[in-house]
């Protein structure tokens, strides 16, 4: 019985390719081979292999070139290098650049099979993890983003598009409209999803929060205190109620956002940080800027992508859908039949002003 996994073998020596095919096919793996390293990307697109095994020294493109091309277009596919002792340093560099492992010529049948098997395990785990993360994201959206009103659907679409960028984002909306949920959704959908999501209420924003402590300043051995930007490094920093920043904090924040560095202690050292910034506000921040209550350069630095969350009173058509959603959650939690809402009660809810919203 053939294995579903396919192995792409790349080598300019036909005899070696033939030997590898015999070994792997004996283990029930399907194989595709080529002696022309320049056609690897086309073969990957055509056959969708689970693992690539490539020689390092080849006349057209060497193994490092193949690795770079594969990782640029198909980053999840493990690449195994084959090398003679003379090129071992180059192969080690390739492993540091993303190759899964390497085999040194001459290698045994067992070495080839074991290495390919390990590479396949990594490929399957990555695939399973991606599937799990997608299910978690879908569950998050299905649980928190409920509605069919055109304004609501437009907001959801904008959230999804914003997640594809690295731009700073300003989310505007009334209390209770779900600004933090929108920020979390953007984080879950973006490339930083595996990184931290740090929430900071700007009503309590202080100089100490954005300064990293000097190394060994405490002498306690407990490590250096990180700034909120360092804590969010590789992930997302969510600044809630950004309109509450005082003028001094606004000035410090604009410097950090422009330089992508945070100050360390009183030594005028600056530490690089890589955090995506999402800010939210309940006020018209543009008007605050016009009134000189919010710095103009900070406003435009934060407002690269603007997402306005529609209040519930402007999408009342979703009220029935929302109550049905909540009733189903209650029924599932309590093990009861799904309750229904009387038409008169729904009519009263549609007439209500909903100044506080809910999400």
Coordinates of C-alpha atoms in Angstrom, one line a residue:
X1 CA 0.0 0.0 0.0
X2 CA 1.4 3.4 -1.1
X3 CA 2.0 6.1 1.4
X4 CA 0.1 9.4 0.8
X5 CA 3.3 11.4 1.3
X6 CA 5.4 12.2 -1.8
X7 CA 9.2 12.9 -1.7
X8 CA 10.9 15.1 -4.2
X9 CA 14.5 14.0 -4.8
X10 CA 17.0 16.5 -6.5
X11 CA 20.5 15.5 -7.6
X12 CA 22.6 15.8 -10.7
X13 CA 23.7 12.1 -10.3
X14 CA 21.1 9.8 -11.8
X15 CA 22.6 6.7 -10.1
X16 CA 22.2 8.3 -6.6
X17 CA 18.6 9.3 -7.4
X18 CA 17.8 5.8 -8.5
X19 CA 19.2 4.3 -5.3
X20 CA 17.2 6.7 -3.2
X21 CA 14.0 5.9 -5.0
X22 CA 14.5 2.2 -4.5
X23 CA 15.1 2.7 -0.8
X24 CA 12.1 5.0 -0.3
X25 CA 9.7 3.1 -2.5
X26 CA 10.5 0.0 -0.5
X27 CA 9.1 2.0 2.5
X28 CA 6.0 2.7 0.4
X29 CA 6.8 6.3 -0.3
X30 CA 6.0 7.8 -3.7
X31 CA 8.9 9.7 -5.3
X32 CA 9.5 12.3 -8.0
X33 CA 13.0 13.0 -9.2
X34 CA 14.9 15.6 -11.2
X35 CA 18.5 16.1 -12.1
X36 CA 17.8 19.8 -13.0
X37 CA 17.7 21.9 -9.8
X38 CA 16.3 24.8 -11.8
X39 CA 12.9 23.1 -12.1
X40 CA 12.4 22.4 -8.4
X41 CA 9.8 25.1 -7.9
X42 CA 7.7 24.0 -10.8
X43 CA 7.8 20.4 -9.6
X44 CA 6.8 21.5 -6.1
X45 CA 3.8 23.4 -7.5
X46 CA 2.9 20.4 -9.7
X47 CA 3.3 17.5 -7.2
X48 CA 3.0 19.2 -3.7
X49 CA 5.6 17.0 -2.0
X50 CA 5.8 16.6 1.7
X51 CA 9.6 16.5 1.9
X52 CA 12.4 17.6 -0.5
X53 CA 15.8 15.9 -0.5
X54 CA 18.4 17.8 -2.5
X55 CA 22.1 17.6 -3.2
X56 CA 24.1 20.6 -2.1
X57 CA 26.6 20.8 -5.0
X58 CA 24.8 21.0 -8.4
X59 CA 25.8 22.7 -11.6
X60 CA 22.6 24.8 -12.1
X61 CA 21.5 25.9 -8.6
X62 CA 23.1 24.6 -5.5
X63 CA 21.3 23.3 -2.5
X64 CA 21.3 26.7 -0.7
X65 CA 19.7 28.3 -3.8
X66 CA 17.0 25.6 -3.8
X67 CA 16.4 26.0 -0.1
X68 CA 15.9 29.8 -0.4
X69 CA 13.5 29.4 -3.3
X70 CA 11.5 26.7 -1.6
X71 CA 11.3 28.5 1.7
X72 CA 10.2 31.7 0.0
X73 CA 7.2 30.1 -1.7
X74 CA 6.6 26.9 0.3
X75 CA 7.9 27.6 3.8
X76 CA 6.3 24.6 5.5
X77 CA 8.0 21.9 3.3
X78 CA 11.1 20.4 5.1
X79 CA 14.2 20.4 3.0
X80 CA 16.9 17.7 3.6
X81 CA 20.4 18.4 2.3
X82 CA 22.8 15.8 0.9
X83 CA 26.5 16.6 1.0
X84 CA 30.0 15.3 0.7
X85 CA 32.4 16.0 3.5
X86 CA 34.1 18.7 1.4
X87 CA 31.0 20.9 1.5
X88 CA 29.9 20.2 5.1
X89 CA 30.4 23.8 6.2
X90 CA 28.0 25.0 3.5
X91 CA 25.4 22.5 4.5
X92 CA 25.6 23.5 8.2
X93 CA 24.9 27.1 7.0
X94 CA 21.9 25.8 5.1
X95 CA 20.6 24.1 8.2
X96 CA 21.0 27.4 10.1
X97 CA 19.0 29.0 7.2
X98 CA 16.1 26.6 7.5
X99 CA 17.1 23.2 6.1
X100 CA 15.6 20.4 8.2
X101 CA 18.7 18.3 8.4
X102 CA 21.5 16.9 6.2
X103 CA 23.0 13.6 5.1
X104 CA 26.7 13.1 4.5
X105 CA 27.7 10.9 1.6
X106 CA 27.9 8.0 1.6
X107 CA 24.8 7.4 3.8
X108 CA 23.0 4.2 4.5
X109 CA 19.5 3.2 3.7
X110 CA 18.5 3.5 7.3
X111 CA 19.9 7.0 7.6
X112 CA 17.9 8.1 4.6
X113 CA 14.7 6.5 5.8
X114 CA 15.0 7.8 9.3
X115 CA 15.8 11.4 8.2
X116 CA 12.9 11.4 5.8
X117 CA 10.5 9.9 8.4
X118 CA 11.5 12.7 10.9
X119 CA 11.0 15.4 8.3
X120 CA 7.6 14.0 7.5
X121 CA 6.7 14.0 11.2
X122 CA 7.6 17.7 11.3
X123 CA 5.5 18.4 8.2
X124 CA 2.5 16.6 9.6
X125 CA 2.8 18.4 13.0
X126 CA 3.0 21.8 11.3
X127 CA 0.0 20.9 9.2
X128 CA -2.0 19.8 12.2
X129 CA -1.0 22.9 14.2
X130 CA -2.1 25.1 11.3
X131 CA -5.4 23.3 11.1
X132 CA -5.9 23.7 14.9
X133 CA -5.1 27.4 14.8
X134 CA -7.6 27.8 11.9
X135 CA -10.3 26.1 14.0
X136 CA -9.5 28.3 17.0
X137 CA -9.7 31.4 14.8
X138 CA -13.0 30.2 13.3
X139 CA -14.4 29.4 16.7
X140 CA -13.4 32.9 18.0
X141 CA -15.1 34.6 15.0
X142 CA -18.2 32.4 15.2
X143 CA -18.5 33.1 19.0
X144 CA -17.8 36.8 19.0
X145 CA -18.7 38.2 15.6
X146 CA -22.4 37.6 15.0
X147 CA -24.5 39.6 12.6
X148 CA -25.5 40.1 9.0
X149 CA -26.0 43.9 8.8
X150 CA -24.0 45.4 5.9
X151 CA -22.1 47.8 8.3
X152 CA -21.2 44.9 10.5
X153 CA -20.0 42.7 7.6
X154 CA -18.0 45.6 6.2
X155 CA -16.2 45.9 9.6
X156 CA -15.4 42.2 9.7
X157 CA -14.0 42.4 6.1
X158 CA -11.9 45.4 7.2
X159 CA -10.6 43.5 10.2
X160 CA -9.5 40.6 8.0
X161 CA -7.8 42.9 5.5
X162 CA -6.0 44.9 8.3
X163 CA -4.7 41.6 9.7
X164 CA -2.8 41.0 6.5
X165 CA -0.7 44.2 7.0
X166 CA 1.9 45.3 9.5
X167 CA 0.4 48.8 9.8
X168 CA -0.6 50.5 13.0
X169 CA -4.4 50.5 13.5
X170 CA -6.9 52.8 15.2
X171 CA -10.2 51.3 16.3
X172 CA -12.9 53.8 17.1
X173 CA -16.3 53.0 18.7
X174 CA -18.5 53.5 21.7
X175 CA -18.1 51.7 25.0
X176 CA -19.3 48.1 24.6
X177 CA -19.1 47.8 20.8
X178 CA -16.2 45.3 21.0
X179 CA -13.1 47.2 20.2
X180 CA -10.8 44.9 22.1
X181 CA -12.4 41.9 20.4
X182 CA -11.7 43.4 17.0
X183 CA -8.0 43.9 18.1
X184 CA -7.8 40.3 19.3
X185 CA -9.2 39.1 16.0
X186 CA -6.6 41.1 14.1
X187 CA -3.9 39.6 16.2
X188 CA -5.2 36.0 15.7
X189 CA -5.4 36.5 12.0
X190 CA -2.0 38.1 11.5
X191 CA 1.5 36.6 11.2
X192 CA 2.1 37.6 14.9
X193 CA -0.6 35.2 16.2
X194 CA 1.9 33.1 18.1
X195 CA 3.3 36.1 19.8
X196 CA 1.9 37.9 22.9
X197 CA -1.2 40.1 22.9
X198 CA -0.6 42.8 25.6
X199 CA -3.4 45.1 26.7
X200 CA -2.6 48.5 28.3
X201 CA -5.2 50.9 29.6
X202 CA -3.9 54.4 28.7
X203 CA -5.7 55.9 31.7
X204 CA -2.9 54.3 33.7
X205 CA -0.1 54.8 31.2
X206 CA 3.2 55.8 32.9
X207 CA 6.9 56.5 32.1
X208 CA 7.9 53.4 34.0
X209 CA 5.8 51.2 31.7
X210 CA 7.7 52.2 28.6
X211 CA 11.2 52.2 30.0
X212 CA 13.3 49.0 30.2
X213 CA 15.3 48.6 33.4
X214 CA 19.1 48.7 33.0
X215 CA 20.7 45.3 33.0
X216 CA 21.7 44.0 36.5
X217 CA 20.1 47.0 38.1
X218 CA 18.3 45.1 40.8
X219 CA 21.0 42.6 41.6
X220 CA 18.3 40.1 42.6
X221 CA 19.0 37.7 39.8
X222 CA 15.3 37.8 38.8
X223 CA 16.0 39.3 35.4
X224 CA 15.6 42.7 33.9
X225 CA 12.2 44.4 34.1
X226 CA 10.8 44.7 30.6
X227 CA 8.8 47.6 29.2
X228 CA 5.3 47.0 27.8
X229 CA 6.8 47.2 24.3
X230 CA 9.4 44.6 25.0
X231 CA 6.7 42.4 26.6
X232 CA 4.8 42.7 23.3
X233 CA 7.9 42.0 21.2
X234 CA 7.0 39.8 18.3
X235 CA 3.3 40.3 19.0
X236 CA 0.7 43.0 19.4
X237 CA 0.4 45.9 21.9
X238 CA -3.2 47.1 22.3
X239 CA -3.5 50.6 23.7
X240 CA -7.0 51.0 25.0
X241 CA -8.5 54.5 25.7
X242 CA -5.5 56.1 23.8
X243 CA -7.2 59.5 24.1
X244 CA -6.4 59.5 27.8
X245 CA -2.7 59.8 27.3
X246 CA -1.3 63.0 28.8
X247 CA 0.9 65.3 26.6
X248 CA 4.1 64.0 28.0
X249 CA 3.2 60.3 27.4
X250 CA 2.0 61.3 23.9
X251 CA 5.5 62.8 23.2
X252 CA 7.3 59.7 24.4
X253 CA 5.0 57.4 22.5
X254 CA 5.5 59.1 19.2
X255 CA 9.3 58.8 19.6
X256 CA 9.0 55.1 20.3
X257 CA 6.6 54.5 17.4
X258 CA 8.9 56.4 14.9
X259 CA 12.2 54.8 16.0
X260 CA 10.8 51.3 17.1
X261 CA 13.0 51.6 20.2
X262 CA 12.4 52.0 23.9
X263 CA 14.6 53.8 26.4
X264 CA 16.6 51.9 28.9
X265 CA 17.0 53.6 32.3
X266 CA 18.7 56.9 32.5
X267 CA 21.6 56.0 30.2
X268 CA 20.0 57.1 27.0
X269 CA 20.3 53.6 25.6
X270 CA 17.5 52.6 23.2
X271 CA 16.4 48.9 22.9
X272 CA 14.9 47.8 19.5
X273 CA 11.4 46.4 19.7
X274 CA 9.1 44.7 17.2
X275 CA 5.5 45.1 18.3
X276 CA 2.4 45.8 16.2
X277 CA 0.4 48.7 17.7
X278 CA -3.4 48.7 17.8
X279 CA -5.0 51.6 19.6
X280 CA -8.6 52.3 20.4
X281 CA -10.7 55.3 21.5
X282 CA -14.3 56.1 22.4
X283 CA -14.0 59.7 21.2
X284 CA -13.6 61.4 17.9
X285 CA -9.8 61.5 17.9
X286 CA -9.6 63.7 14.9
X287 CA -11.6 66.4 16.6
X288 CA -9.4 66.0 19.7
X289 CA -6.4 66.6 17.4
X290 CA -8.0 69.7 15.9
X291 CA -8.7 71.0 19.4
X292 CA -5.0 70.4 20.3
X293 CA -5.9 67.8 22.9
X294 CA -4.1 65.0 20.9
X295 CA -0.8 65.3 19.1
X296 CA -1.2 65.5 15.3
X297 CA 1.9 63.4 14.5
X298 CA 0.8 60.7 17.0
X299 CA -2.8 60.7 15.5
X300 CA -1.5 60.0 12.0
X301 CA 1.1 57.5 13.3
X302 CA -1.7 55.5 14.9
X303 CA -4.4 56.0 12.3
X304 CA -2.7 54.2 9.4
X305 CA -5.7 51.8 9.2
X306 CA -9.0 53.1 10.7
X307 CA -11.7 50.7 11.8
X308 CA -15.0 52.2 13.1
X309 CA -17.1 49.8 15.1
X310 CA -20.8 50.3 14.5
X311 CA -23.0 50.7 17.6
X312 CA -25.9 48.3 18.0
X313 CA -28.6 50.9 17.6
X314 CA -27.3 51.4 14.0
X315 CA -27.6 47.7 13.2
X316 CA -30.8 46.7 15.0
X317 CA -31.6 44.1 12.3
X318 CA -28.9 42.0 14.1
X319 CA -30.7 42.0 17.5
X320 CA -32.8 38.9 16.7
X321 CA -29.7 37.1 15.4
X322 CA -27.7 38.0 18.5
X323 CA -30.4 36.9 20.9
X324 CA -30.7 33.6 19.1
X325 CA -26.9 33.2 19.3
X326 CA -26.9 33.9 23.0
X327 CA -29.9 31.6 23.6
X328 CA -28.1 28.7 21.8
X329 CA -25.0 29.3 24.0
X330 CA -27.1 29.1 27.2
X331 CA -28.9 26.0 26.0
X332 CA -25.6 24.3 25.2
X333 CA -24.2 25.3 28.6
X334 CA -27.2 24.3 30.6
X335 CA -28.3 21.3 28.5
X336 CA -31.8 22.7 27.8
X337 CA -33.9 23.3 24.8
X338 CA -33.0 26.5 22.9
X339 CA -35.3 29.3 24.2
X340 CA -37.2 31.5 21.8
X341 CA -38.0 35.2 22.1
X342 CA -41.6 36.4 21.7
X343 CA -42.3 38.7 18.8
X344 CA -43.6 41.4 21.1
X345 CA -40.4 41.2 23.2
X346 CA -38.3 41.4 20.1
X347 CA -40.2 44.4 19.0
X348 CA -39.6 46.2 22.3
X349 CA -35.9 45.4 22.0
X350 CA -35.8 46.9 18.5
X351 CA -37.4 50.1 19.9
X352 CA -34.8 50.4 22.7
X353 CA -32.0 53.0 22.3
X354 CA -29.1 50.6 23.2
X355 CA -26.8 53.4 24.3
X356 CA -24.5 51.0 26.2
X357 CA -24.3 48.4 23.4
X358 CA -23.3 44.8 24.0
X359 CA -21.1 42.4 22.1

